[in-house]
Coordinates of C-alpha atoms in Angstrom, one line a residue:
M166 CA -15.4 -13.6 17.9
T167 CA -15.4 -17.0 20.2
Q168 CA -19.4 -17.4 19.7
H169 CA -19.2 -19.5 16.5
K170 CA -16.9 -21.9 14.9
C171 CA -14.2 -20.1 12.7
Y172 CA -13.7 -21.4 9.3
C173 CA -11.1 -20.2 7.2
G174 CA -11.7 -18.7 3.9
P175 CA -10.2 -19.3 0.4
G176 CA -6.9 -18.4 1.4
Y177 CA -4.3 -20.0 4.1
A178 CA -4.5 -20.9 7.5
T179 CA -1.9 -19.2 8.9
P180 CA 0.9 -17.1 6.8
L181 CA 3.6 -19.2 7.2
D182 CA 1.0 -21.8 5.1
A183 CA 1.0 -19.2 2.5
V184 CA 4.8 -19.2 2.0
R185 CA 4.9 -22.9 2.2
K186 CA 2.1 -23.8 0.2
G187 CA 1.2 -20.8 -1.7
P188 CA 1.6 -21.1 -5.4
R189 CA 3.8 -19.1 -7.9
E190 CA 2.0 -16.0 -8.9
K191 CA 1.2 -16.1 -12.7
L192 CA -1.1 -12.9 -12.9
L193 CA -0.5 -9.3 -11.7
Y194 CA -3.5 -7.1 -11.1
V195 CA -2.5 -3.8 -11.5
V196 CA -4.3 -0.5 -10.6
T197 CA -3.5 2.0 -13.5
V198 CA -4.0 5.4 -13.8
Q199 CA -4.6 7.0 -17.0
P200 CA -2.9 10.8 -16.5
K201 CA -4.6 12.5 -19.6
L202 CA -7.5 13.6 -17.7
D203 CA -9.8 13.9 -20.6
E204 CA -9.5 10.5 -22.0
P205 CA -12.9 8.7 -21.7
H206 CA -11.6 5.5 -21.4
G207 CA -9.9 6.6 -17.7
D208 CA -8.3 4.5 -15.3
Y209 CA -8.3 0.6 -15.8
L210 CA -7.2 -2.6 -14.1
S211 CA -4.1 -4.1 -15.9
T212 CA -3.8 -8.0 -16.4
V213 CA -0.4 -8.9 -16.3
D214 CA 0.9 -12.3 -17.4
V215 CA 3.9 -12.7 -14.8
D216 CA 4.5 -16.7 -15.9
P217 CA 7.6 -16.9 -17.4
D218 CA 6.7 -19.9 -19.1
S219 CA 3.9 -17.9 -20.9
P220 CA 4.4 -16.5 -24.3
T221 CA 3.0 -13.2 -23.2
F222 CA 5.2 -12.7 -20.4
C223 CA 5.6 -9.4 -18.9
Q224 CA 2.5 -8.2 -21.2
V225 CA -0.8 -6.6 -20.5
I226 CA -2.9 -9.6 -21.1
H227 CA -6.9 -7.6 -20.4
R228 CA -7.6 -4.4 -19.6
T229 CA -10.8 -3.5 -17.5
Y230 CA -11.6 0.2 -17.9
T231 CA -13.5 2.2 -15.8
N232 CA -14.9 4.2 -18.9
S233 CA -15.4 7.5 -16.7
T234 CA -12.9 10.3 -16.0
G235 CA -11.7 11.7 -12.8
N236 CA -11.7 9.0 -10.5
E237 CA -7.4 8.3 -9.8
M238 CA -7.9 4.8 -8.9
H239 CA -5.2 4.1 -6.0
H240 CA -5.3 1.1 -3.6
S241 CA -7.0 -2.2 -3.9
G242 CA -8.6 -4.7 -1.6
W243 CA -10.5 -8.1 -1.8
N244 CA -14.0 -8.7 -0.8
T245 CA -12.6 -11.9 1.4
C246 CA -9.0 -13.0 2.4
S247 CA -7.3 -15.1 5.0
S248 CA -9.2 -13.9 7.7
C249 CA -11.4 -16.5 9.6
H250 CA -15.2 -16.2 8.5
F251 CA -18.3 -17.0 10.8
V252 CA -20.2 -19.3 8.9
E253 CA -22.0 -23.1 9.9
E254 CA -20.4 -24.5 7.3
K255 CA -17.1 -24.7 5.8
G256 CA -18.1 -25.0 2.5
K257 CA -20.1 -21.6 2.7
A258 CA -17.0 -19.5 3.4
P259 CA -17.2 -16.7 0.8
Q260 CA -14.7 -17.2 -2.4
R261 CA -12.1 -14.5 -3.3
D262 CA -13.7 -13.3 -6.4
R263 CA -14.1 -9.7 -6.3
L264 CA -11.5 -6.8 -6.3
I265 CA -12.6 -3.3 -4.6
L266 CA -10.9 -0.4 -6.6
P267 CA -11.6 2.9 -4.2
C268 CA -10.9 6.6 -6.4
L269 CA -8.9 8.9 -4.4
N270 CA -10.6 12.0 -6.7
S271 CA -13.9 10.9 -7.7
D272 CA -15.0 9.0 -4.3
R273 CA -16.4 6.1 -6.4
I274 CA -15.6 2.5 -5.7
F275 CA -15.3 0.1 -8.9
I276 CA -16.2 -3.7 -7.7
V277 CA -14.2 -5.8 -10.3
D278 CA -15.2 -9.6 -10.8
V279 CA -12.0 -11.3 -10.9
G280 CA -13.4 -14.8 -10.3
S281 CA -15.5 -15.6 -13.9
D282 CA -12.4 -15.3 -15.7
P283 CA -9.2 -14.3 -13.7
R284 CA -7.3 -13.4 -17.2
A285 CA -10.1 -11.2 -18.3
P286 CA -11.6 -9.4 -15.3
K287 CA -15.1 -7.6 -15.7
M288 CA -16.7 -4.8 -14.0
A289 CA -19.6 -6.0 -11.3
K290 CA -20.4 -2.9 -9.8
V291 CA -19.7 1.0 -9.5
I292 CA -20.6 2.6 -5.8
E293 CA -20.9 6.6 -7.0
G294 CA -19.5 9.0 -4.9
D295 CA -22.3 10.4 -3.9
V296 CA -23.0 7.1 -1.3
L297 CA -19.8 8.3 0.5
K298 CA -20.7 12.2 0.3
K299 CA -24.1 11.6 2.0
A300 CA -22.2 9.9 5.1
N301 CA -20.0 13.0 5.1
V302 CA -17.0 11.3 3.7
T303 CA -14.7 11.1 0.6
A304 CA -11.2 10.2 -0.9
P305 CA -11.4 6.0 0.1
H306 CA -8.0 4.5 0.6
T307 CA -7.3 1.1 2.2
T308 CA -9.6 -2.0 1.6
H309 CA -9.9 -4.5 4.4
C310 CA -11.9 -7.9 4.3
L311 CA -13.4 -8.4 7.6
P312 CA -14.0 -11.7 9.8
N313 CA -17.6 -11.4 9.4
G314 CA -17.4 -11.1 5.7
N315 CA -18.1 -7.3 5.4
V316 CA -15.7 -5.2 3.6
M317 CA -14.2 -2.0 5.2
I318 CA -12.6 1.0 3.9
S319 CA -11.0 3.7 5.0
T320 CA -11.7 7.5 4.0
M321 CA -9.6 10.5 4.8
G322 CA -11.9 13.3 4.0
D323 CA -15.7 14.7 4.8
A324 CA -17.8 16.0 2.3
E325 CA -16.0 19.6 1.7
G326 CA -12.3 17.7 1.4
N327 CA -11.1 18.7 4.7
A328 CA -9.2 16.1 6.7
K329 CA -11.3 13.5 8.8
G330 CA -9.9 9.8 9.4
E331 CA -13.0 7.4 9.4
F332 CA -13.8 4.1 8.0
I333 CA -16.8 3.2 6.2
E334 CA -18.3 -0.3 5.9
F335 CA -20.2 -2.6 3.0
D336 CA -21.8 -6.0 3.4
K337 CA -21.1 -8.9 0.8
N338 CA -23.1 -7.4 -2.0
F339 CA -21.5 -4.4 -1.9
E340 CA -24.3 -2.5 0.0
F341 CA -23.6 0.6 2.3
V342 CA -23.7 -0.3 5.9
G343 CA -22.7 3.2 7.4
T344 CA -19.5 4.3 9.0
W345 CA -17.4 2.6 11.7
T346 CA -16.6 4.6 14.4
K347 CA -18.2 4.9 17.5
G348 CA -17.6 8.7 19.3
E349 CA -14.8 10.7 18.4
T350 CA -12.8 10.5 14.7
A351 CA -9.3 10.9 13.9
L352 CA -8.1 14.0 12.5
C353 CA -6.7 12.3 9.5
G354 CA -6.6 9.0 7.7
Y355 CA -4.7 6.9 5.6
D356 CA -4.2 3.1 5.9
Y357 CA -5.1 0.6 8.6
W358 CA -4.7 -2.9 10.1
Y359 CA -6.2 -4.8 12.5
Q360 CA -5.2 -7.8 15.2
P361 CA -8.5 -9.1 16.7
L362 CA -7.0 -11.3 19.2
F363 CA -5.5 -8.2 20.8
N364 CA -8.9 -6.2 20.0
V365 CA -7.0 -3.4 18.3
M366 CA -6.8 -1.8 15.0
V367 CA -4.3 0.7 14.2
A368 CA -4.6 3.7 11.6
S369 CA -2.0 6.2 9.9
E370 CA -2.8 9.5 8.4
W371 CA -2.1 11.4 5.2
G372 CA -4.1 14.5 5.1
A373 CA -7.0 16.5 3.9
P374 CA -8.3 15.3 0.0
K375 CA -8.6 19.3 -0.7
L376 CA -4.9 19.4 0.0
F377 CA -3.0 16.3 -1.5
R378 CA -5.3 16.4 -4.5
R379 CA -3.7 19.7 -6.1
G380 CA -0.1 18.2 -5.6
W381 CA 2.6 19.2 -2.9
R382 CA 3.1 22.6 -1.3
D383 CA 5.5 22.9 1.8
S384 CA 2.7 25.1 3.3
D385 CA 0.6 22.3 3.8
L386 CA 2.5 21.5 7.2
D387 CA 1.3 24.6 8.5
D388 CA -1.8 22.9 9.8
P389 CA -1.1 19.9 11.5
T390 CA -4.9 19.2 11.8
Q391 CA -5.1 19.2 8.1
Y392 CA -1.7 17.0 7.1
G393 CA -1.3 13.7 9.3
R394 CA 1.7 12.8 11.9
R395 CA -0.2 10.6 14.0
L396 CA -1.0 6.7 14.9
N397 CA -4.3 6.4 15.6
F398 CA -5.1 3.1 18.0
Y399 CA -8.9 1.6 18.1
K400 CA -10.6 -0.9 20.3
W401 CA -11.6 -3.6 17.6
N402 CA -14.9 -4.4 19.2
E403 CA -15.9 -1.3 20.7
R404 CA -14.8 0.8 17.6
E405 CA -13.6 3.4 19.7
L406 CA -10.5 5.6 19.0
F407 CA -8.5 4.9 22.4
Q408 CA -4.9 6.5 21.9
T409 CA -3.1 8.6 19.5
I410 CA 0.4 9.0 18.9
D411 CA 1.9 12.2 17.6
L412 CA 5.4 11.1 16.1
G413 CA 6.5 14.8 15.8
D414 CA 7.9 16.6 12.9
E415 CA 10.0 13.6 11.7
G416 CA 7.2 11.7 11.4
V417 CA 4.9 13.8 9.0
C418 CA 2.9 11.5 6.9
P419 CA 2.9 7.7 8.5
L420 CA 1.3 6.3 5.4
E421 CA 1.7 2.7 4.8
I422 CA 1.2 0.8 8.1
R423 CA 1.8 -2.8 9.1
F424 CA 1.3 -5.3 12.0
L425 CA 3.3 -8.2 11.9
H426 CA 1.6 -11.0 9.8
N427 CA 1.5 -13.5 13.0
P428 CA -1.6 -12.8 14.9
K429 CA -0.4 -13.3 17.9
E430 CA 2.4 -11.0 17.7
N431 CA 1.0 -7.0 19.0
Q432 CA 3.5 -4.8 17.3
G433 CA 4.1 -4.0 13.7
Y434 CA 5.8 -0.8 11.5
V435 CA 4.9 2.6 9.9
G436 CA 6.8 4.2 7.1
S437 CA 6.9 8.1 7.9
T438 CA 6.8 9.0 4.0
L439 CA 8.4 13.0 3.7
Y440 CA 11.2 12.2 5.7
S441 CA 11.9 8.4 5.1
K442 CA 11.9 6.9 8.9
V443 CA 10.3 3.5 9.9
Y444 CA 8.9 3.8 13.3
R445 CA 7.9 0.2 15.2
F446 CA 5.1 0.6 17.4
Y447 CA 4.1 -1.8 20.3
K448 CA 2.0 -2.6 23.6
D449 CA 3.6 -1.5 26.6
E450 CA 3.8 -4.6 28.9
K451 CA 2.9 -2.4 32.0
S452 CA -0.3 -0.3 30.8
D453 CA -3.2 -0.6 27.8
K454 CA -1.1 2.0 25.8
Y455 CA 1.2 1.6 22.9
L456 CA 4.6 3.0 22.3
T457 CA 6.7 3.9 19.4
E458 CA 10.4 4.1 18.5
K459 CA 12.4 5.0 15.4
V460 CA 14.0 2.1 14.1
I461 CA 15.1 3.3 10.4
D462 CA 16.4 6.6 9.3
C463 CA 17.3 7.5 5.7
P464 CA 19.0 10.7 6.1
A465 CA 18.5 13.5 3.6
K466 CA 21.0 14.2 0.7
K467 CA 21.9 18.2 0.8
V468 CA 22.0 19.0 -2.5
T469 CA 22.2 21.9 -5.3
G470 CA 20.2 22.4 -8.7
A471 CA 17.2 20.6 -6.8
G472 CA 15.4 24.1 -6.1
S473 CA 15.9 23.4 -2.4
E474 CA 18.7 22.8 -0.2
Y475 CA 17.7 18.9 0.6
I476 CA 16.3 16.2 -0.9
N477 CA 14.6 13.8 1.5
G478 CA 13.9 9.8 0.6
M479 CA 10.2 9.9 0.7
M480 CA 9.4 6.5 1.8
T481 CA 6.0 5.8 -0.3
D482 CA 5.5 2.1 0.4
I483 CA 6.5 -0.6 3.2
L484 CA 5.8 -3.9 3.4
I485 CA 7.0 -7.2 5.6
S486 CA 7.6 -10.5 4.3
L487 CA 4.9 -13.5 5.5
D488 CA 7.5 -15.1 7.7
D489 CA 8.0 -11.7 9.5
R490 CA 11.8 -11.9 8.9
F491 CA 12.1 -9.0 6.3
I492 CA 10.6 -5.2 5.9
Y493 CA 11.0 -3.6 2.3
F494 CA 10.3 -0.1 1.5
S495 CA 10.9 2.3 -1.2
N496 CA 12.2 6.1 -1.5
W497 CA 10.6 7.6 -4.5
M498 CA 12.8 10.4 -4.0
H499 CA 16.0 9.0 -3.6
G500 CA 15.4 6.0 -5.9
D501 CA 16.5 3.1 -3.7
V502 CA 14.7 -0.3 -2.6
R503 CA 15.7 -1.7 0.8
Q504 CA 15.5 -4.8 2.3
Y505 CA 15.8 -5.3 6.3
D506 CA 16.2 -8.1 8.5
I507 CA 13.7 -7.4 11.5
T508 CA 14.5 -10.4 13.4
D509 CA 15.5 -8.1 16.1
R510 CA 12.4 -6.3 16.2
S511 CA 14.1 -2.9 17.8
N512 CA 17.2 -3.1 15.7
P513 CA 16.4 -3.7 11.8
K514 CA 19.7 -4.7 9.8
L515 CA 20.1 -3.4 6.2
T516 CA 20.8 -6.6 3.9
G517 CA 19.6 -5.5 0.7
Q518 CA 19.5 -2.3 -1.6
V519 CA 18.9 -1.5 -5.4
W520 CA 18.9 1.7 -7.0
L521 CA 15.9 2.0 -9.6
G522 CA 15.9 5.8 -10.5
G523 CA 15.2 8.7 -8.3
A524 CA 16.1 12.5 -8.3
I525 CA 19.6 12.1 -7.4
L526 CA 21.0 10.2 -10.4
S527 CA 24.9 11.1 -11.6
D528 CA 23.5 12.3 -15.0
S529 CA 21.2 14.9 -13.7
S530 CA 21.0 18.2 -13.0
V531 CA 21.2 18.1 -9.0
K532 CA 24.7 17.6 -7.2
V533 CA 24.9 16.0 -4.2
I534 CA 27.3 17.8 -2.0
E535 CA 26.7 15.7 1.4
D536 CA 25.4 12.3 1.8
K537 CA 25.5 10.1 5.0
E538 CA 25.0 6.9 3.1
L539 CA 26.6 7.2 0.0
T540 CA 30.2 7.8 -1.9
K541 CA 28.7 8.9 -5.1
Q542 CA 25.6 9.7 -6.9
P543 CA 23.9 6.5 -8.1
D544 CA 24.1 5.8 -12.0
P545 CA 20.6 5.5 -14.1
T546 CA 19.1 2.3 -14.7
F547 CA 18.2 0.5 -17.8
I548 CA 16.5 -2.8 -18.6
K549 CA 15.9 -4.3 -22.0
G550 CA 17.3 -1.0 -23.2
R551 CA 14.3 1.0 -21.5
R552 CA 15.4 3.8 -18.9
L553 CA 14.0 3.3 -15.4
L554 CA 11.8 7.0 -15.1
G555 CA 10.7 8.3 -11.8
G556 CA 11.3 6.2 -8.6
P557 CA 10.4 3.1 -7.2
Q558 CA 7.1 3.4 -5.7
M559 CA 4.6 0.4 -4.4
L560 CA 5.9 -3.1 -3.6
Q561 CA 4.4 -6.5 -4.0
L562 CA 6.3 -9.6 -2.6
S563 CA 5.4 -13.4 -3.5
L564 CA 4.0 -15.2 -1.2
D565 CA 7.3 -17.4 -1.0
G566 CA 9.1 -14.0 -0.5
K567 CA 11.5 -14.6 -3.4
R568 CA 10.5 -12.3 -6.1
L569 CA 9.6 -8.3 -5.5
Y570 CA 7.5 -6.1 -7.8
V571 CA 8.2 -2.6 -8.0
S572 CA 5.8 0.0 -10.0
S573 CA 7.0 3.5 -10.4
S574 CA 3.7 5.7 -10.2
L575 CA 2.7 7.0 -6.7
F576 CA -0.2 9.4 -7.4
S577 CA -0.9 11.4 -10.8
P578 CA -0.6 15.2 -9.5
W579 CA 2.6 14.2 -7.6
D580 CA 4.0 12.3 -10.3
K581 CA 3.5 15.3 -12.7
Q582 CA 5.2 17.6 -10.2
F583 CA 8.0 15.6 -9.4
Y584 CA 8.6 13.2 -12.3
P585 CA 7.1 14.5 -15.6
E586 CA 9.2 12.6 -18.1
M587 CA 7.9 9.7 -16.4
V588 CA 4.3 10.5 -16.8
K589 CA 5.3 11.8 -20.2
A590 CA 6.9 7.8 -21.4
G591 CA 4.5 6.1 -19.0
G592 CA 5.6 3.9 -16.0
T593 CA 7.2 0.4 -15.5
I594 CA 7.0 -2.6 -13.4
V595 CA 10.2 -4.4 -12.2
Q596 CA 11.3 -6.9 -10.7
I597 CA 13.9 -7.9 -7.7
D598 CA 14.9 -11.7 -7.0
I599 CA 15.2 -12.2 -3.2
D600 CA 17.6 -14.1 -1.2
T601 CA 15.3 -15.7 1.4
V602 CA 18.5 -17.5 3.1
N603 CA 20.7 -14.7 3.6
G604 CA 19.2 -11.6 2.8
G605 CA 19.8 -9.7 -0.5
M606 CA 18.5 -8.4 -3.4
T607 CA 19.4 -8.4 -7.2
L608 CA 17.6 -6.6 -9.9
N609 CA 16.0 -9.0 -12.7
E610 CA 17.3 -7.9 -16.0
N611 CA 14.9 -10.3 -17.8
F612 CA 11.6 -8.6 -16.5
L613 CA 10.2 -5.4 -17.5
V614 CA 6.3 -4.2 -17.9
D615 CA 6.2 -0.8 -19.8
F616 CA 3.3 1.1 -20.1
A617 CA 4.5 3.0 -22.3
N618 CA 2.6 1.9 -25.5
E619 CA -0.7 1.3 -23.9
P620 CA -3.7 1.8 -26.5
Y621 CA -4.8 5.4 -25.1
G622 CA -1.4 6.6 -24.6
P623 CA 1.4 6.2 -21.9
S624 CA -0.1 5.2 -18.4
L625 CA 0.9 5.2 -14.5
P626 CA 0.8 1.8 -12.6
H627 CA 0.5 1.9 -9.1
E628 CA -0.7 -0.7 -6.8
M629 CA -0.5 -4.6 -7.6
R630 CA -2.0 -8.1 -6.1
Y631 CA -2.3 -11.7 -7.2
P632 CA -5.8 -13.6 -7.7
G633 CA -4.9 -15.8 -4.4
G634 CA -4.3 -12.7 -1.9
D635 CA -0.6 -11.4 -0.7
C636 CA 1.2 -10.2 1.9
T637 CA -0.2 -6.5 2.1
S638 CA -4.2 -7.7 1.7
D639 CA -4.2 -11.1 3.8
I640 CA -5.2 -10.9 7.9
W641 CA -5.1 -13.6 9.8
I642 CA -7.0 -14.5 13.1
V643 CA -6.3 -16.7 16.0
N644 CA -8.5 -19.9 15.8
E645 CA -7.7 -22.3 18.6

């Protein structure tokens, strides 16, 4: 990576440059799932106006339909980001004008043109699932742009839907290049992040597509080769898996994983979903190996009336502010979003907490009989007369760190299992105002994006992105 002059792409030279110079977001691209499986328009990308000075503030102003069924669009990524690009002339750096939308169920990958008209994106290309199956991979998940201009997507299954942690690469024209890993593949796959300065990539694990696609069952945990609990570390240049860390029973389903944004920091965090734990991973100073430590623990609530003795938090998303000061995460079942100051990397300090629904509300049939954190069950939350149903799920933070957007849908088979009332009514997106000086969070009572009255019925908003990139898509590399 030192053989060529490295020019930055269309983003910002450093994470702090994005914080200081990045514009306020005016549009939000939202992956939106159609829960009615036979509705022919299918899933779509919603373009939401989040400009408070606009007459269409908090409204969906455009919908880019897949016009096909059975997809389950989930996460998204850019064709290029603030990673540097190896080009001879700065003006030839690629443009951030394509949003990549992989699908968990159909294995399709939709390429959306957001550059021609950012307010009205249009479908540019569809990569059919057969392309993946021929390479013996399925269930594409996380998309990251690479420093060479290509795009890489993590996958979670083989062609039969068994667990398999692999990655697939496409060129700048979205032509299939091949699978990425050389040698041994991981048992399971999900999310990933890389830091080229340290020649390392780390990936997390969910489970076998044939299991999670049909909904959650406690018995899924019986086979650890088919349901994840590990972090997998790769040599970036060699594309080789060199270390696997088993997080144990508490670390089941380590999903969203983030290195710190500073490309000179060789450490990061992962949220283990099922039991709501955050682990820090970091390089051992005395060896080539990585170590982990549990740094945040959200205890389960002991309950009656829930069909089980305990309700765990189910930590479904985490993100780190671009200045690497705060970590945020959502507990989809408990119903809270939290902010921790991570200035002391090993000792996060809780600085903010907001309740946005969940399964333990004061007016529900669930009664909490033992709680290590709360003295009473939280009350339901209403914004503009709309009760927030389900729990807080995907998060997206503004570049300056002052606005946190929160959507409510996790994965439609699981939405239907755990929060059927949210599926019937449609999901929501809300905004939390952030105190970036002292820490702290406040729910914005004037912001609500309601997916109840969509053209083809209530729908489910999941991941969110801005046209200019964000703190969960952009990866920086050192250019000195």
